Amino acid sequence: MTETHSDRRTDQIREALEELIVEGQFADGDRLDEVSLAERFQVSRTPLREAFQALAASGLVELRLRRGAFVRFPALDEVVEMFEVMAEIEALCGRQAARRMTPEDQTSIESALLACEKACETGDTEGYYRANKDFHVAIYAAAGNRFLAGEAERLHRRLKPFRRLQLRVRGRMPESLREHRAIFDALVSGDAARAGEALRRHIAVQGDRFNDLAAGYRALGLRKRA
């Protein structure tokens, strides 16, 4: 399906709102005012409401009947639980991809890896995040199971703000790139067990990474309101 200008505009607004929320410009529980945001982005309310729907699907916004859209950050333990599930789903994708990857799949994964390397060299966090998404989506496709790929992409979208938040931790981007290289090497060698474990470790938020994520929450004041 061809992406329309309207689709692209909706995506741009969604990404801009997501960025503002993750940066702490909106607190948990804040109402997103349609009038002021429509003026800010110079759009009608239609693409704005479509962006709200997309953010609601990711769990970052709650739509309340006749009241509007409200920022909703899940509790930290809920985010950690989602990361735990995501780690296992990605591990399964990695194991399947190591066995089923076609030459075309390998080219797609390698192309995304090279884009990650370029973004890391220039310190482009947003560029790295986009290339990172392509890297993981290419692995999902290489797994050769459309249902699994769909579930992986759905959870990837839901965790997007928090994965982006992690990339802002000092040293995380080059660390992530090293993990990507290890994943790629395992996939190319056809080592299913090593590919699965490398992906699981890459996604899991244990130890220092859990502390980094928790610190990011505290720094942005992302806490439940009474």
PDB file of C-alpha atoms in Angstrom:
ATOM      1  CA  MET A   1       0.000   0.000   0.000  1.00  0.00           C
ATOM      2  CA  THR A   2       1.357   3.410  -1.016  1.00  0.00           C
ATOM      3  CA  GLU A   3       1.857   5.880   1.792  1.00  0.00           C
ATOM      4  CA  THR A   4      -0.042   9.138   1.229  1.00  0.00           C
ATOM      5  CA  HIS A   5       0.960  12.665   2.197  1.00  0.00           C
ATOM      6  CA  SER A   6      -1.729  12.534   4.894  1.00  0.00           C
ATOM      7  CA  ASP A   7      -0.225   9.326   6.308  1.00  0.00           C
ATOM      8  CA  ARG A   8       3.234  10.886   6.404  1.00  0.00           C
ATOM      9  CA  ARG A   9       1.908  14.000   8.127  1.00  0.00           C
ATOM     10  CA  THR A  10       0.132  11.903  10.741  1.00  0.00           C
ATOM     11  CA  ASP A  11       3.347   9.958  11.362  1.00  0.00           C
ATOM     12  CA  GLN A  12       5.316  13.200  11.708  1.00  0.00           C
ATOM     13  CA  ILE A  13       2.853  14.542  14.267  1.00  0.00           C
ATOM     14  CA  ARG A  14       2.832  11.257  16.167  1.00  0.00           C
ATOM     15  CA  GLU A  15       6.620  11.216  16.313  1.00  0.00           C
ATOM     16  CA  ALA A  16       6.763  14.863  17.382  1.00  0.00           C
ATOM     17  CA  LEU A  17       4.242  14.281  20.182  1.00  0.00           C
ATOM     18  CA  GLU A  18       6.030  11.129  21.257  1.00  0.00           C
ATOM     19  CA  GLU A  19       9.285  13.078  21.441  1.00  0.00           C
ATOM     20  CA  LEU A  20       7.685  15.866  23.474  1.00  0.00           C
ATOM     21  CA  ILE A  21       6.225  13.362  25.926  1.00  0.00           C
ATOM     22  CA  VAL A  22       9.477  11.434  26.316  1.00  0.00           C
ATOM     23  CA  GLU A  23      11.364  14.717  26.787  1.00  0.00           C
ATOM     24  CA  GLY A  24       9.041  15.536  29.661  1.00  0.00           C
ATOM     25  CA  GLN A  25       7.181  18.403  27.968  1.00  0.00           C
ATOM     26  CA  PHE A  26       3.948  16.673  28.956  1.00  0.00           C
ATOM     27  CA  ALA A  27       3.516  14.917  32.280  1.00  0.00           C
ATOM     28  CA  ASP A  28       1.618  11.738  32.976  1.00  0.00           C
ATOM     29  CA  GLY A  29      -2.089  12.607  33.082  1.00  0.00           C
ATOM     30  CA  ASP A  30      -1.828  15.819  31.062  1.00  0.00           C
ATOM     31  CA  ARG A  31      -4.625  16.456  28.583  1.00  0.00           C
ATOM     32  CA  LEU A  32      -3.451  17.004  24.993  1.00  0.00           C
ATOM     33  CA  ASP A  33      -5.308  20.113  23.832  1.00  0.00           C
ATOM     34  CA  GLU A  34      -6.435  19.706  20.220  1.00  0.00           C
ATOM     35  CA  VAL A  35      -6.792  23.431  19.510  1.00  0.00           C
ATOM     36  CA  SER A  36      -3.333  24.493  20.648  1.00  0.00           C
ATOM     37  CA  LEU A  37      -1.641  21.453  19.100  1.00  0.00           C
ATOM     38  CA  ALA A  38      -3.424  21.964  15.771  1.00  0.00           C
ATOM     39  CA  GLU A  39      -2.105  25.540  15.776  1.00  0.00           C
ATOM     40  CA  ARG A  40       1.360  24.380  16.787  1.00  0.00           C
ATOM     41  CA  PHE A  41       1.629  21.865  13.952  1.00  0.00           C
ATOM     42  CA  GLN A  42      -0.460  23.985  11.546  1.00  0.00           C
ATOM     43  CA  VAL A  43      -2.817  21.154  10.691  1.00  0.00           C
ATOM     44  CA  SER A  44      -6.507  20.404  10.952  1.00  0.00           C
ATOM     45  CA  ARG A  45      -7.740  18.240  13.786  1.00  0.00           C
ATOM     46  CA  THR A  46      -8.067  15.161  11.557  1.00  0.00           C
ATOM     47  CA  PRO A  47      -4.345  14.196  11.315  1.00  0.00           C
ATOM     48  CA  LEU A  48      -3.963  15.229  14.958  1.00  0.00           C
ATOM     49  CA  ARG A  49      -6.702  12.833  16.046  1.00  0.00           C
ATOM     50  CA  GLU A  50      -5.182  10.109  13.878  1.00  0.00           C
ATOM     51  CA  ALA A  51      -1.876  10.685  15.678  1.00  0.00           C
ATOM     52  CA  PHE A  52      -3.685  10.407  19.015  1.00  0.00           C
ATOM     53  CA  GLN A  53      -5.134   7.074  17.879  1.00  0.00           C
ATOM     54  CA  ALA A  54      -1.655   5.805  16.982  1.00  0.00           C
ATOM     55  CA  LEU A  55      -0.261   6.926  20.332  1.00  0.00           C
ATOM     56  CA  ALA A  56      -3.184   5.245  22.097  1.00  0.00           C
ATOM     57  CA  ALA A  57      -2.365   2.009  20.269  1.00  0.00           C
ATOM     58  CA  SER A  58       1.181   2.245  21.627  1.00  0.00           C
ATOM     59  CA  GLY A  59      -0.144   2.809  25.157  1.00  0.00           C
ATOM     60  CA  LEU A  60       1.332   6.288  25.484  1.00  0.00           C
ATOM     61  CA  VAL A  61      -2.015   8.102  25.291  1.00  0.00           C
ATOM     62  CA  GLU A  62      -5.416   7.276  26.751  1.00  0.00           C
ATOM     63  CA  LEU A  63      -8.513   8.333  24.819  1.00  0.00           C
ATOM     64  CA  ARG A  64     -11.444   9.157  27.053  1.00  0.00           C
ATOM     65  CA  LEU A  65     -14.939   9.440  25.612  1.00  0.00           C
ATOM     66  CA  ARG A  66     -16.033  13.078  25.242  1.00  0.00           C
ATOM     67  CA  ARG A  67     -13.008  14.206  27.282  1.00  0.00           C
ATOM     68  CA  GLY A  68     -10.142  13.910  24.825  1.00  0.00           C
ATOM     69  CA  ALA A  69      -6.621  12.472  24.836  1.00  0.00           C
ATOM     70  CA  PHE A  70      -4.508  12.188  27.974  1.00  0.00           C
ATOM     71  CA  VAL A  71      -0.854  11.271  28.375  1.00  0.00           C
ATOM     72  CA  ARG A  72      -0.455   7.883  29.995  1.00  0.00           C
ATOM     73  CA  PHE A  73       2.905   6.488  30.989  1.00  0.00           C
ATOM     74  CA  PRO A  74       2.655   2.918  32.253  1.00  0.00           C
ATOM     75  CA  ALA A  75       4.169   2.080  35.613  1.00  0.00           C
ATOM     76  CA  LEU A  76       7.849   1.158  35.508  1.00  0.00           C
ATOM     77  CA  ASP A  77       7.163  -2.482  36.398  1.00  0.00           C
ATOM     78  CA  GLU A  78       4.699  -2.689  33.485  1.00  0.00           C
ATOM     79  CA  VAL A  79       7.367  -1.411  31.088  1.00  0.00           C
ATOM     80  CA  VAL A  80       9.895  -3.915  32.433  1.00  0.00           C
ATOM     81  CA  GLU A  81       7.376  -6.726  31.942  1.00  0.00           C
ATOM     82  CA  MET A  82       6.856  -5.647  28.342  1.00  0.00           C
ATOM     83  CA  PHE A  83      10.622  -5.658  27.787  1.00  0.00           C
ATOM     84  CA  GLU A  84      10.790  -9.195  29.225  1.00  0.00           C
ATOM     85  CA  VAL A  85       8.192 -10.407  26.722  1.00  0.00           C
ATOM     86  CA  MET A  86       9.852  -8.477  23.902  1.00  0.00           C
ATOM     87  CA  ALA A  87      13.214 -10.071  24.718  1.00  0.00           C
ATOM     88  CA  GLU A  88      11.756 -13.566  24.362  1.00  0.00           C
ATOM     89  CA  ILE A  89       9.882 -12.709  21.153  1.00  0.00           C
ATOM     90  CA  GLU A  90      13.041 -11.257  19.611  1.00  0.00           C
ATOM     91  CA  ALA A  91      15.024 -14.321  20.707  1.00  0.00           C
ATOM     92  CA  LEU A  92      12.517 -16.537  18.896  1.00  0.00           C
ATOM     93  CA  CYS A  93      12.754 -14.337  15.791  1.00  0.00           C
ATOM     94  CA  GLY A  94      16.541 -14.612  15.923  1.00  0.00           C
ATOM     95  CA  ARG A  95      16.518 -18.390  16.199  1.00  0.00           C
ATOM     96  CA  GLN A  96      14.091 -18.712  13.298  1.00  0.00           C
ATOM     97  CA  ALA A  97      15.953 -16.168  11.171  1.00  0.00           C
ATOM     98  CA  ALA A  98      19.284 -17.968  11.658  1.00  0.00           C
ATOM     99  CA  ARG A  99      17.717 -21.086  10.150  1.00  0.00           C
ATOM    100  CA  ARG A 100      15.518 -19.517   7.464  1.00  0.00           C
ATOM    101  CA  MET A 101      17.274 -16.322   6.359  1.00  0.00           C
ATOM    102  CA  THR A 102      17.452 -15.854   2.577  1.00  0.00           C
ATOM    103  CA  PRO A 103      20.197 -13.907   0.757  1.00  0.00           C
ATOM    104  CA  GLU A 104      17.710 -11.065   0.341  1.00  0.00           C
ATOM    105  CA  ASP A 105      16.984 -11.075   4.084  1.00  0.00           C
ATOM    106  CA  GLN A 106      20.706 -10.964   4.834  1.00  0.00           C
ATOM    107  CA  THR A 107      21.123  -7.972   2.529  1.00  0.00           C
ATOM    108  CA  SER A 108      18.292  -6.114   4.266  1.00  0.00           C
ATOM    109  CA  ILE A 109      19.688  -6.802   7.729  1.00  0.00           C
ATOM    110  CA  GLU A 110      23.214  -5.835   6.689  1.00  0.00           C
ATOM    111  CA  SER A 111      21.977  -2.615   5.066  1.00  0.00           C
ATOM    112  CA  ALA A 112      20.253  -1.615   8.311  1.00  0.00           C
ATOM    113  CA  LEU A 113      23.385  -2.504  10.279  1.00  0.00           C
ATOM    114  CA  LEU A 114      25.499  -0.251   8.047  1.00  0.00           C
ATOM    115  CA  ALA A 115      22.987   2.573   8.590  1.00  0.00           C
ATOM    116  CA  CYS A 116      23.317   2.029  12.354  1.00  0.00           C
ATOM    117  CA  GLU A 117      27.107   2.262  12.046  1.00  0.00           C
ATOM    118  CA  LYS A 118      26.893   5.510  10.091  1.00  0.00           C
ATOM    119  CA  ALA A 119      24.484   7.074  12.609  1.00  0.00           C
ATOM    120  CA  CYS A 120      26.659   5.974  15.520  1.00  0.00           C
ATOM    121  CA  GLU A 121      29.764   7.505  13.917  1.00  0.00           C
ATOM    122  CA  THR A 122      28.029  10.884  13.647  1.00  0.00           C
ATOM    123  CA  GLY A 123      26.280  10.692  17.020  1.00  0.00           C
ATOM    124  CA  ASP A 124      22.870  10.848  15.330  1.00  0.00           C
ATOM    125  CA  THR A 125      20.585   9.335  17.975  1.00  0.00           C
ATOM    126  CA  GLU A 126      17.396   9.719  15.941  1.00  0.00           C
ATOM    127  CA  GLY A 127      19.036   8.341  12.812  1.00  0.00           C
ATOM    128  CA  TYR A 128      20.318   5.423  14.841  1.00  0.00           C
ATOM    129  CA  TYR A 129      16.860   4.753  16.218  1.00  0.00           C
ATOM    130  CA  ARG A 130      15.354   4.652  12.717  1.00  0.00           C
ATOM    131  CA  ALA A 131      18.089   2.319  11.459  1.00  0.00           C
ATOM    132  CA  ASN A 132      17.711   0.228  14.608  1.00  0.00           C
ATOM    133  CA  LYS A 133      14.032  -0.236  13.836  1.00  0.00           C
ATOM    134  CA  ASP A 134      14.869  -1.340  10.276  1.00  0.00           C
ATOM    135  CA  PHE A 135      17.436  -3.805  11.644  1.00  0.00           C
ATOM    136  CA  HIS A 136      14.937  -5.478  13.942  1.00  0.00           C
ATOM    137  CA  VAL A 137      12.068  -5.453  11.436  1.00  0.00           C
ATOM    138  CA  ALA A 138      14.341  -7.108   8.862  1.00  0.00           C
ATOM    139  CA  ILE A 139      15.084  -9.872  11.382  1.00  0.00           C
ATOM    140  CA  TYR A 140      11.358 -10.326  12.042  1.00  0.00           C
ATOM    141  CA  ALA A 141      10.790 -10.750   8.298  1.00  0.00           C
ATOM    142  CA  ALA A 142      13.713 -13.181   8.027  1.00  0.00           C
ATOM    143  CA  ALA A 143      12.105 -15.391  10.681  1.00  0.00           C
ATOM    144  CA  GLY A 144       9.626 -16.498   8.030  1.00  0.00           C
ATOM    145  CA  ASN A 145       6.547 -16.382  10.262  1.00  0.00           C
ATOM    146  CA  ARG A 146       4.144 -13.547   9.484  1.00  0.00           C
ATOM    147  CA  PHE A 147       2.164 -13.914  12.697  1.00  0.00           C
ATOM    148  CA  LEU A 148       5.338 -13.779  14.789  1.00  0.00           C
ATOM    149  CA  ALA A 149       6.588 -10.787  12.802  1.00  0.00           C
ATOM    150  CA  GLY A 150       3.284  -8.976  13.359  1.00  0.00           C
ATOM    151  CA  GLU A 151       3.366  -9.554  17.103  1.00  0.00           C
ATOM    152  CA  ALA A 152       7.007  -8.469  17.286  1.00  0.00           C
ATOM    153  CA  GLU A 153       6.303  -5.248  15.367  1.00  0.00           C
ATOM    154  CA  ARG A 154       3.268  -4.484  17.520  1.00  0.00           C
ATOM    155  CA  LEU A 155       5.249  -4.735  20.747  1.00  0.00           C
ATOM    156  CA  HIS A 156       8.199  -2.914  19.182  1.00  0.00           C
ATOM    157  CA  ARG A 157       5.898   0.044  18.449  1.00  0.00           C
ATOM    158  CA  ARG A 158       4.542   0.009  21.981  1.00  0.00           C
ATOM    159  CA  LEU A 159       8.019   0.083  23.491  1.00  0.00           C
ATOM    160  CA  LYS A 160       9.348   2.662  21.027  1.00  0.00           C
ATOM    161  CA  PRO A 161       9.401   5.646  23.448  1.00  0.00           C
ATOM    162  CA  PHE A 162      11.228   3.655  26.101  1.00  0.00           C
ATOM    163  CA  ARG A 163      13.750   2.143  23.683  1.00  0.00           C
ATOM    164  CA  ARG A 164      14.435   5.657  22.431  1.00  0.00           C
ATOM    165  CA  LEU A 165      14.862   6.828  26.023  1.00  0.00           C
ATOM    166  CA  GLN A 166      17.493   4.134  26.587  1.00  0.00           C
ATOM    167  CA  LEU A 167      19.534   5.285  23.602  1.00  0.00           C
ATOM    168  CA  ARG A 168      20.101   8.621  25.332  1.00  0.00           C
ATOM    169  CA  VAL A 169      22.080   6.984  28.120  1.00  0.00           C
ATOM    170  CA  ARG A 170      25.781   7.775  27.689  1.00  0.00           C
ATOM    171  CA  GLY A 171      27.563   4.972  25.864  1.00  0.00           C
ATOM    172  CA  ARG A 172      24.398   3.048  25.028  1.00  0.00           C
ATOM    173  CA  MET A 173      24.463   3.740  21.269  1.00  0.00           C
ATOM    174  CA  PRO A 174      27.942   2.234  20.611  1.00  0.00           C
ATOM    175  CA  GLU A 175      27.075  -0.606  22.985  1.00  0.00           C
ATOM    176  CA  SER A 176      23.898  -1.275  21.016  1.00  0.00           C
ATOM    177  CA  LEU A 177      25.897  -1.242  17.787  1.00  0.00           C
ATOM    178  CA  ARG A 178      28.324  -3.849  19.155  1.00  0.00           C
ATOM    179  CA  GLU A 179      25.337  -6.004  20.068  1.00  0.00           C
ATOM    180  CA  HIS A 180      23.920  -5.589  16.547  1.00  0.00           C
ATOM    181  CA  ARG A 181      27.193  -6.787  15.048  1.00  0.00           C
ATOM    182  CA  ALA A 182      27.198  -9.855  17.304  1.00  0.00           C
ATOM    183  CA  ILE A 183      23.592 -10.593  16.327  1.00  0.00           C
ATOM    184  CA  PHE A 184      24.400 -10.249  12.634  1.00  0.00           C
ATOM    185  CA  ASP A 185      27.440 -12.513  12.909  1.00  0.00           C
ATOM    186  CA  ALA A 186      25.364 -15.199  14.641  1.00  0.00           C
ATOM    187  CA  LEU A 187      22.630 -14.958  11.990  1.00  0.00           C
ATOM    188  CA  VAL A 188      25.087 -15.207   9.101  1.00  0.00           C
ATOM    189  CA  SER A 189      26.820 -18.212  10.687  1.00  0.00           C
ATOM    190  CA  GLY A 190      23.438 -19.932  11.079  1.00  0.00           C
ATOM    191  CA  ASP A 191      23.934 -20.341  14.823  1.00  0.00           C
ATOM    192  CA  ALA A 192      20.318 -20.258  16.021  1.00  0.00           C
ATOM    193  CA  ALA A 193      21.097 -20.586  19.729  1.00  0.00           C
ATOM    194  CA  ARG A 194      23.686 -17.807  19.675  1.00  0.00           C
ATOM    195  CA  ALA A 195      21.463 -15.500  17.597  1.00  0.00           C
ATOM    196  CA  GLY A 196      18.531 -16.010  19.952  1.00  0.00           C
ATOM    197  CA  GLU A 197      20.572 -15.392  23.079  1.00  0.00           C
ATOM    198  CA  ALA A 198      22.242 -12.312  21.567  1.00  0.00           C
ATOM    199  CA  LEU A 199      18.861 -10.798  20.760  1.00  0.00           C
ATOM    200  CA  ARG A 200      17.438 -11.667  24.153  1.00  0.00           C
ATOM    201  CA  ARG A 201      20.340  -9.944  25.925  1.00  0.00           C
ATOM    202  CA  HIS A 202      20.072  -6.988  23.541  1.00  0.00           C
ATOM    203  CA  ILE A 203      16.466  -6.291  24.575  1.00  0.00           C
ATOM    204  CA  ALA A 204      16.426  -7.325  28.247  1.00  0.00           C
ATOM    205  CA  VAL A 205      16.491  -4.510  30.834  1.00  0.00           C
ATOM    206  CA  GLN A 206      18.364  -6.159  33.662  1.00  0.00           C
ATOM    207  CA  GLY A 207      21.105  -4.891  35.943  1.00  0.00           C
ATOM    208  CA  ASP A 208      22.599  -1.586  34.865  1.00  0.00           C
ATOM    209  CA  ARG A 209      20.156  -1.193  32.017  1.00  0.00           C
ATOM    210  CA  PHE A 210      17.205  -1.455  34.394  1.00  0.00           C
ATOM    211  CA  ASN A 211      18.817   1.206  36.584  1.00  0.00           C
ATOM    212  CA  ASP A 212      19.317   3.437  33.540  1.00  0.00           C
ATOM    213  CA  LEU A 213      15.680   3.069  32.539  1.00  0.00           C
ATOM    214  CA  ALA A 214      14.485   3.782  36.074  1.00  0.00           C
ATOM    215  CA  ALA A 215      16.756   6.833  36.273  1.00  0.00           C
ATOM    216  CA  GLY A 216      15.295   8.125  33.017  1.00  0.00           C
ATOM    217  CA  TYR A 217      11.810   7.820  34.472  1.00  0.00           C
ATOM    218  CA  ARG A 218      12.793   9.684  37.602  1.00  0.00           C
ATOM    219  CA  ALA A 219      14.587  12.423  35.686  1.00  0.00           C
ATOM    220  CA  LEU A 220      11.548  13.106  33.540  1.00  0.00           C
ATOM    221  CA  GLY A 221       9.115  12.918  36.445  1.00  0.00           C
ATOM    222  CA  LEU A 222       7.193  10.121  34.741  1.00  0.00           C
ATOM    223  CA  ARG A 223       5.172   8.914  37.689  1.00  0.00           C
ATOM    224  CA  LYS A 224       1.552   8.133  38.319  1.00  0.00           C
ATOM    225  CA  ARG A 225      -0.563  10.943  39.622  1.00  0.00           C
ATOM    226  CA  ALA A 226      -2.782  10.430  42.609  1.00  0.00           C
TER     227      ALA A 226
END
